[in-house]
Amino acid sequence: MQKVIIIGAGHAAAQLAPSLRKQGWKGQILIIGDEAYIPYQRPPLSKEFMAGEKTDDEILIRPLSAYDQHDITFRLNETAVKLNPLENALTLSTGESIGYDYLAFCTGARARKVPIPGSDLEGVFYLRSIDDVKGIKHRLDVRVKDRAKKSSKTSDSANVVIVGGGYIGLETAAALRKMDVNVTVLEMQDRVLARVTAPEVSEFYQRVHAEEGVQIRTDSIVSHIGGEGQVSTVRCESGKCFDADLVIIGVGVVPNVELAEEAGLLVDNGIVVDEFAQTSVSNIFAAGDCTSHPNALLADSLMNGRLRLESVPNAMEQAKTVAASICGQSLPYASYPWFWSDQYDLKLQIAGLSQGFDQVVIRGDHKNSRSFVAWYLKQGKLLAADCVNRPKEFLVAKQLLSRGIKVDPALLVDESIDPKTFLQ
Amino acid sequence: MPIIHYIEADGTEYEADVVVGSTVMQGAVDNMIDGILAECGGSCSCATCHCYVDEAWFEQVGEAGGTEKIMLEMAIDPQPTSRLSCQIQVTEELDGLVVRLPESQY
Ligand SMILES: Cc1cc2nc3c(=O)[nH]c(=O)nc-3n(C[C@H](O)[C@H](O)[C@H](O)COP(=O)(O)OP(=O)(O)OC[C@H]3O[C@@H](n4cnc5c(N)ncnc54)[C@H](O)[C@@H]3O)c2cc1C
Ligand code: FES
């Protein structure tokens, strides 16, 4: 019987396996995952799961029985360690070698480690997996109890320092505030979200986090994490020092490409694939965070026509393309990216890719309210929209992008005009 | 366990047991029903879990409110009984519910 092996049991794998069945794949499907879990949703890790509003089972993408029904098998807690594409053979950490007809890399990305002295102390965490969050929550529990024992004031809450003011850091800060924890975010740039948003949006998030009781310190380069065995302080280059019961480092990710690279596959900031998700080896495909893929729709934003995205919709759609390619159909992947981030009562929905913009116009009041849109344009053409508590504008923006409709920036910001009319 | 009937745009029908407390969206994802994408996993952010509730069931299911209502206005081909399926919680009372899925979620 023919066999597809999927490496990695994350979002892309969870879409690829059932899509293969839908496309008529009758052969074996084996998913190899180095975590202990069948695929689960990662977005809630820094949101509802961190805040304790959802359990392990509730964040599974689907239960095991659903995969069983479609004859999709898993080998969990096992890592694919060596690939020989000439012999179609994959070696696992157990030493076992298995053959395949088609192989799919759905290996995702891992948290970027920082070489800060003290970052190996107990109580310093990264945030990518369910186990990371369990570690964080366990430590928090222990610290809260310790403090309650030592001090008569129960209001003496634990101190968490988050290194990195990106989406994951900010979402984590918001989730932890629900638990009465003192949260400090240290960002090395002069504003949070500097890599991905306009200054107006950064300013907005800094204001809201301050209103919610989070200390945000920009221009803060962490130089040293201190403590005896356990973390107790975080020191910045400026000399400023913060008490910390727990440190969470969220400074971006690196794609899991080493296995592919060692096997001789083309890798360039991600496993290089074409629009059919095919790698440089014809029976090997890749989807999700680990890929560098072309997208002709985003020519205005991209230097060399390629990009690597870190988002669930990207992983899911690309996985469908892999399924089609393996089943001999053609479903080229090129769509406008979109993303979301939930913090406090803020629902941020982002349509498009803002990279390369030369103009930002704001609809609504980002200085005083909690609802506005930042439209990103390049030479008058819409590239993206950051929509905070503006679901309507978000869906309008998605359509403006996919239909290539140009709207005068003066209209984009005019609150007296229903955004729906932009589509006419 | 309540049974939910999903009817895809091409007429394909699915019958799924969905646990109480879960959502109509999750029932579709668990059963690998293609007509629901659910890209945001149920956080009411994507509108790719749009469905049409069978008219006989609409009163029981109830109307959309808040963010969902605004999103539905801009979904592809909205109709009076449109809902985002991730916002429909499954209860015993919904045993037998029929939902139709749109041709496309984009
Ligand atoms: C805290 C957090 C919040 C997020 N929030 C959002 C959000 O709001 N919206 C959004 O769109 N995206 C969000 N993301 C990003 C999103 O989770 C990723 O884009 C998505 O998980 C990518 O799916 P993937 O399948 O490519 O990789 P992953 O889901 O990372 O899965 C890859 C899996 O492969 C395993 N693996 C790697 N190498 C091997 C090997 N050699 N052998 C066996 N297994 C291997 C990994 O351990 C992992 O389990 C968030 C991510 C995190 C961490
Ligand atoms: S699953 Fe995204 S809005 Fe319902």
Short mmCIF file of C-alpha atoms in Angstrom, two decimals, chain A residues 42-351:
data_model
loop_
_atom_site.label_atom_id
_atom_site.label_comp_id
_atom_site.label_asym_id
_atom_site.label_seq_id
_atom_site.Cartn_x
_atom_site.Cartn_y
_atom_site.Cartn_z
CA ARG A 42 -1.78 26.90 19.50
CA PRO A 43 -3.48 30.35 19.51
CA PRO A 44 -5.29 29.75 22.83
CA LEU A 45 -1.96 28.99 24.53
CA SER A 46 -1.36 32.68 25.09
CA LYS A 47 -5.07 33.45 25.43
CA GLU A 48 -7.86 31.29 26.95
CA PHE A 49 -5.61 28.36 27.86
CA MET A 50 -3.13 30.59 29.66
CA ALA A 51 -6.00 32.28 31.48
CA GLY A 52 -7.34 28.88 32.56
CA GLU A 53 -10.59 29.25 30.63
CA LYS A 54 -9.99 26.19 28.47
CA THR A 55 -8.70 22.70 29.24
CA ASP A 56 -6.32 20.43 27.30
CA ASP A 57 -9.21 18.58 25.68
CA GLU A 58 -10.95 21.77 24.72
CA ILE A 59 -8.04 22.99 22.66
CA LEU A 60 -7.56 19.78 20.68
CA ILE A 61 -8.30 20.47 17.03
CA ARG A 62 -10.39 17.29 17.06
CA PRO A 63 -10.47 14.16 19.21
CA LEU A 64 -8.41 11.07 18.44
CA SER A 65 -11.52 9.11 17.48
CA ALA A 66 -12.03 11.41 14.48
CA TYR A 67 -8.60 10.49 13.09
CA ASP A 68 -9.18 6.81 13.89
CA GLN A 69 -12.35 6.86 11.83
CA HIS A 70 -10.37 8.00 8.81
CA ASP A 71 -7.55 5.57 9.43
CA ILE A 72 -5.01 8.29 10.22
CA THR A 73 -2.34 7.02 12.59
CA PHE A 74 0.01 8.84 14.94
CA ARG A 75 3.36 8.12 16.45
CA LEU A 76 3.73 10.64 19.23
CA ASN A 77 6.76 11.44 21.38
CA GLU A 78 8.93 10.46 18.44
CA THR A 79 11.20 12.71 16.44
CA ALA A 80 12.16 12.31 12.81
CA VAL A 81 15.94 12.62 12.93
CA LYS A 82 17.28 11.68 9.51
CA LEU A 83 15.97 11.71 5.99
CA ASN A 84 17.37 9.91 2.98
CA PRO A 85 15.39 11.22 0.01
CA LEU A 86 17.21 8.98 -2.48
CA GLU A 87 15.90 5.89 -0.74
CA ASN A 88 12.61 7.40 0.48
CA ALA A 89 13.58 6.51 4.02
CA LEU A 90 13.01 8.38 7.25
CA THR A 91 14.77 7.52 10.50
CA LEU A 92 13.12 8.13 13.86
CA SER A 93 14.70 8.87 17.24
CA THR A 94 14.05 5.24 18.14
CA GLY A 95 16.50 4.23 15.41
CA GLU A 96 13.78 2.73 13.29
CA SER A 97 13.75 3.55 9.59
CA ILE A 98 10.48 3.79 7.67
CA GLY A 99 9.82 4.05 3.97
CA TYR A 100 7.33 6.37 2.27
CA ASP A 101 5.97 7.24 -1.13
CA TYR A 102 5.29 10.86 -0.24
CA LEU A 103 6.62 12.91 2.63
CA ALA A 104 5.29 16.18 4.04
CA PHE A 105 7.18 18.53 6.32
CA CYS A 106 4.74 20.12 8.79
CA THR A 107 7.46 20.80 11.31
CA GLY A 108 6.45 24.36 12.18
CA ALA A 109 8.74 26.61 14.15
CA ARG A 110 10.20 26.78 17.64
CA ALA A 111 10.72 29.65 20.04
CA ARG A 112 13.90 31.61 19.40
CA LYS A 113 16.31 31.08 22.28
CA VAL A 114 18.29 34.04 23.56
CA PRO A 115 21.86 33.89 24.78
CA ILE A 116 21.15 36.06 27.84
CA PRO A 117 23.17 34.99 30.91
CA GLY A 118 20.84 33.33 33.39
CA SER A 119 18.24 32.31 30.80
CA ASP A 120 18.74 28.69 31.83
CA LEU A 121 17.62 29.36 35.42
CA GLU A 122 14.56 27.60 36.76
CA GLY A 123 11.53 29.80 36.24
CA VAL A 124 12.54 31.08 32.79
CA PHE A 125 10.14 29.93 30.08
CA TYR A 126 9.53 30.14 26.37
CA LEU A 127 6.04 29.82 24.92
CA ARG A 128 5.31 27.52 22.02
CA SER A 129 3.70 24.37 23.35
CA ILE A 130 1.07 23.13 25.76
CA ASP A 131 3.84 21.87 28.04
CA ASP A 132 5.41 25.34 28.13
CA VAL A 133 2.13 26.81 29.37
CA LYS A 134 1.65 24.02 31.89
CA GLY A 135 5.12 24.77 33.24
CA ILE A 136 4.29 28.46 33.50
CA LYS A 137 1.01 27.83 35.27
CA HIS A 138 2.52 25.35 37.67
CA ARG A 139 5.28 27.73 38.65
CA LEU A 140 2.78 30.52 39.11
CA ASP A 141 0.66 28.37 41.41
CA VAL A 142 3.63 27.43 43.55
CA ARG A 143 4.82 31.03 43.80
CA VAL A 144 1.41 32.38 44.67
CA LYS A 145 1.11 29.83 47.49
CA ASP A 146 4.65 30.54 48.72
CA ARG A 147 3.95 34.21 48.88
CA ALA A 148 0.65 33.71 50.66
CA LYS A 149 2.48 31.65 53.28
CA LYS A 150 5.27 34.17 53.82
CA SER A 151 3.26 37.32 53.94
CA SER A 152 0.18 38.19 55.90
CA LYS A 153 -1.07 40.32 53.03
CA THR A 154 -2.66 38.03 50.45
CA SER A 155 -2.56 40.92 48.00
CA ASP A 156 1.16 40.38 47.59
CA SER A 157 0.96 38.95 44.07
CA ALA A 158 3.60 37.23 41.97
CA ASN A 159 5.81 39.18 39.54
CA VAL A 160 6.06 38.05 35.94
CA VAL A 161 8.50 39.65 33.53
CA ILE A 162 7.82 39.12 29.84
CA VAL A 163 10.75 39.68 27.51
CA GLY A 164 9.52 40.80 24.09
CA GLY A 165 6.55 42.99 23.18
CA GLY A 166 5.22 41.04 20.20
CA TYR A 167 1.73 39.55 19.91
CA ILE A 168 2.53 36.51 22.02
CA GLY A 169 4.12 38.60 24.78
CA LEU A 170 1.23 41.05 24.85
CA GLU A 171 -1.45 38.36 24.77
CA THR A 172 0.29 36.58 27.61
CA ALA A 173 0.40 39.82 29.58
CA ALA A 174 -3.34 40.28 29.08
CA ALA A 175 -4.11 36.68 30.09
CA LEU A 176 -1.96 36.93 33.22
CA ARG A 177 -3.62 40.16 34.32
CA LYS A 178 -6.85 38.21 34.65
CA MET A 179 -5.10 36.23 37.36
CA ASP A 180 -4.00 39.13 39.50
CA VAL A 181 -0.31 38.87 38.68
CA ASN A 182 2.04 41.86 38.38
CA VAL A 183 3.18 41.94 34.77
CA THR A 184 6.10 43.83 33.26
CA VAL A 185 6.86 43.69 29.54
CA LEU A 186 10.40 44.57 28.45
CA GLU A 187 10.77 45.50 24.78
CA MET A 188 14.13 46.35 23.24
CA GLN A 189 12.73 48.52 20.45
CA ASP A 190 11.27 51.95 21.12
CA ARG A 191 7.72 50.56 20.83
CA VAL A 192 5.86 47.26 21.08
CA LEU A 193 4.85 45.38 17.91
CA ALA A 194 7.50 47.40 16.08
CA ARG A 195 8.16 44.69 13.52
CA VAL A 196 4.56 44.30 12.43
CA THR A 197 2.53 47.47 12.94
CA ALA A 198 2.50 51.24 12.45
CA PRO A 199 3.53 53.47 15.38
CA GLU A 200 -0.13 54.45 15.94
CA VAL A 201 -1.06 50.83 16.64
CA SER A 202 1.90 50.36 18.98
CA GLU A 203 0.94 53.51 20.83
CA PHE A 204 -2.61 52.21 21.17
CA TYR A 205 -1.55 48.86 22.64
CA GLN A 206 0.87 50.53 25.04
CA ARG A 207 -1.92 52.76 26.28
CA VAL A 208 -4.40 49.93 26.80
CA HIS A 209 -1.87 47.72 28.57
CA ALA A 210 -0.99 50.61 30.87
CA GLU A 211 -4.71 51.14 31.57
CA GLU A 212 -4.99 47.45 32.41
CA GLY A 213 -2.11 47.65 34.86
CA VAL A 214 0.74 46.20 32.82
CA GLN A 215 4.07 47.98 33.04
CA ILE A 216 5.51 48.29 29.55
CA ARG A 217 9.16 49.33 29.33
CA THR A 218 10.41 50.04 25.83
CA ASP A 219 14.09 50.61 24.89
CA SER A 220 14.84 47.93 27.46
CA ILE A 221 17.54 45.48 26.47
CA VAL A 222 17.78 42.61 28.92
CA SER A 223 21.40 41.93 29.85
CA HIS A 224 21.15 39.48 32.71
CA ILE A 225 18.69 37.19 34.42
CA GLY A 226 19.65 36.70 38.06
CA GLY A 227 18.89 34.28 40.87
CA GLU A 228 20.32 31.37 42.78
CA GLY A 229 19.12 28.30 40.96
CA GLN A 230 15.74 30.03 40.59
CA VAL A 231 15.11 33.25 38.76
CA SER A 232 14.59 36.29 40.97
CA THR A 233 15.56 39.35 38.93
CA VAL A 234 15.85 40.66 35.39
CA ARG A 235 18.43 43.33 34.71
CA CYS A 236 18.53 45.65 31.70
CA GLU A 237 21.56 47.23 30.03
CA SER A 238 20.41 50.58 31.42
CA GLY A 239 21.00 49.16 34.92
CA LYS A 240 17.30 48.96 35.73
CA CYS A 241 16.39 45.83 37.62
CA PHE A 242 13.01 44.09 37.94
CA ASP A 243 11.87 41.50 40.50
CA ALA A 244 10.73 38.30 38.85
CA ASP A 245 9.19 35.08 40.11
CA LEU A 246 8.84 33.99 36.56
CA VAL A 247 10.21 35.12 33.20
CA ILE A 248 8.61 34.41 29.83
CA ILE A 249 10.71 35.04 26.75
CA GLY A 250 8.81 35.74 23.54
CA VAL A 251 11.21 37.08 20.96
CA GLY A 252 10.08 35.31 17.82
CA VAL A 253 10.53 31.89 16.30
CA VAL A 254 12.92 29.97 14.07
CA PRO A 255 11.56 27.50 11.51
CA ASN A 256 12.28 23.79 12.02
CA VAL A 257 14.24 23.19 8.83
CA GLU A 258 17.38 21.34 9.96
CA LEU A 259 16.16 17.86 9.03
CA ALA A 260 15.24 19.04 5.53
CA GLU A 261 18.47 20.98 5.14
CA GLU A 262 20.66 18.04 6.16
CA ALA A 263 18.85 15.90 3.62
CA GLY A 264 19.81 18.36 0.90
CA LEU A 265 16.46 20.07 0.37
CA LEU A 266 16.62 23.70 -0.63
CA VAL A 267 16.22 25.90 2.45
CA ASP A 268 16.20 29.68 2.61
CA ASN A 269 14.53 31.12 5.73
CA GLY A 270 12.20 28.12 5.53
CA ILE A 271 11.92 25.01 3.39
CA VAL A 272 11.66 26.35 -0.15
CA VAL A 273 8.42 25.29 -1.85
CA ASP A 274 6.58 26.36 -5.00
CA GLU A 275 2.93 27.40 -5.22
CA PHE A 276 2.00 23.69 -5.19
CA ALA A 277 3.85 23.28 -1.87
CA GLN A 278 6.40 21.03 -3.51
CA THR A 279 9.99 21.16 -2.23
CA SER A 280 13.12 20.76 -4.33
CA VAL A 281 12.53 16.98 -4.16
CA SER A 282 9.51 15.94 -6.19
CA ASN A 283 7.81 13.56 -3.72
CA ILE A 284 8.44 15.79 -0.70
CA PHE A 285 6.07 18.62 0.22
CA ALA A 286 5.85 21.15 3.04
CA ALA A 287 3.23 23.35 4.69
CA GLY A 288 2.91 25.89 7.48
CA ASP A 289 5.38 27.88 9.55
CA CYS A 290 8.37 25.92 8.20
CA THR A 291 7.94 26.98 4.56
CA SER A 292 9.29 29.78 2.42
CA HIS A 293 6.68 30.08 -0.32
CA PRO A 294 5.95 32.36 -3.25
CA ASN A 295 2.93 34.64 -3.30
CA ALA A 296 2.39 36.73 -6.40
CA LEU A 297 -0.47 38.63 -4.73
CA LEU A 298 1.96 40.21 -2.30
CA ALA A 299 4.47 41.49 -4.84
CA ASP A 300 4.23 45.00 -3.37
CA SER A 301 5.44 43.80 0.01
CA LEU A 302 8.03 41.17 -0.86
CA MET A 303 11.62 41.69 -1.92
CA ASN A 304 12.13 38.37 -3.70
CA GLY A 305 8.53 37.30 -4.13
CA ARG A 306 8.71 34.81 -1.24
CA LEU A 307 7.72 34.85 2.39
CA ARG A 308 7.43 32.73 5.49
CA LEU A 309 4.29 33.21 7.55
CA GLU A 310 3.44 32.22 11.10
CA SER A 311 -0.29 31.82 11.14
CA VAL A 312 -2.95 29.15 11.37
CA PRO A 313 -4.83 30.11 8.18
CA ASN A 314 -1.56 29.86 6.25
CA ALA A 315 -0.83 26.41 7.69
CA MET A 316 -4.33 25.16 6.90
CA GLU A 317 -4.52 26.47 3.36
CA GLN A 318 -1.07 25.35 2.41
CA ALA A 319 -1.84 21.90 3.81
CA LYS A 320 -4.82 21.65 1.48
CA THR A 321 -2.52 22.45 -1.39
CA VAL A 322 -0.18 19.64 -0.32
CA ALA A 323 -3.12 17.21 -0.21
CA ALA A 324 -4.18 18.21 -3.70
CA SER A 325 -0.63 17.92 -5.07
CA ILE A 326 -0.14 14.44 -3.60
CA CYS A 327 -3.45 13.33 -5.06
CA GLY A 328 -2.48 14.59 -8.50
CA GLN A 329 -4.69 17.66 -8.46
CA SER A 330 -3.66 21.28 -8.73
CA LEU A 331 -4.60 23.81 -6.08
CA PRO A 332 -2.00 26.57 -6.24
CA TYR A 333 -1.62 28.43 -2.96
CA ALA A 334 -1.69 32.21 -3.07
CA SER A 335 -3.99 34.14 -0.83
CA TYR A 336 -3.95 37.27 1.27
CA PRO A 337 -2.72 36.51 4.75
CA TRP A 338 -4.85 37.31 7.72
CA PHE A 339 -4.28 37.10 11.45
CA TRP A 340 -5.96 37.83 14.74
CA SER A 341 -5.01 38.65 18.30
CA ASP A 342 -7.27 38.77 21.36
CA GLN A 343 -6.23 40.87 24.35
CA TYR A 344 -8.62 42.06 27.09
CA ASP A 345 -11.75 43.28 25.34
CA LEU A 346 -9.79 43.97 22.15
CA LYS A 347 -10.38 41.86 19.10
CA LEU A 348 -7.67 42.66 16.61
CA GLN A 349 -8.18 41.27 13.12
CA ILE A 350 -5.55 41.91 10.49
CA ALA A 351 -6.20 41.59 6.78
#
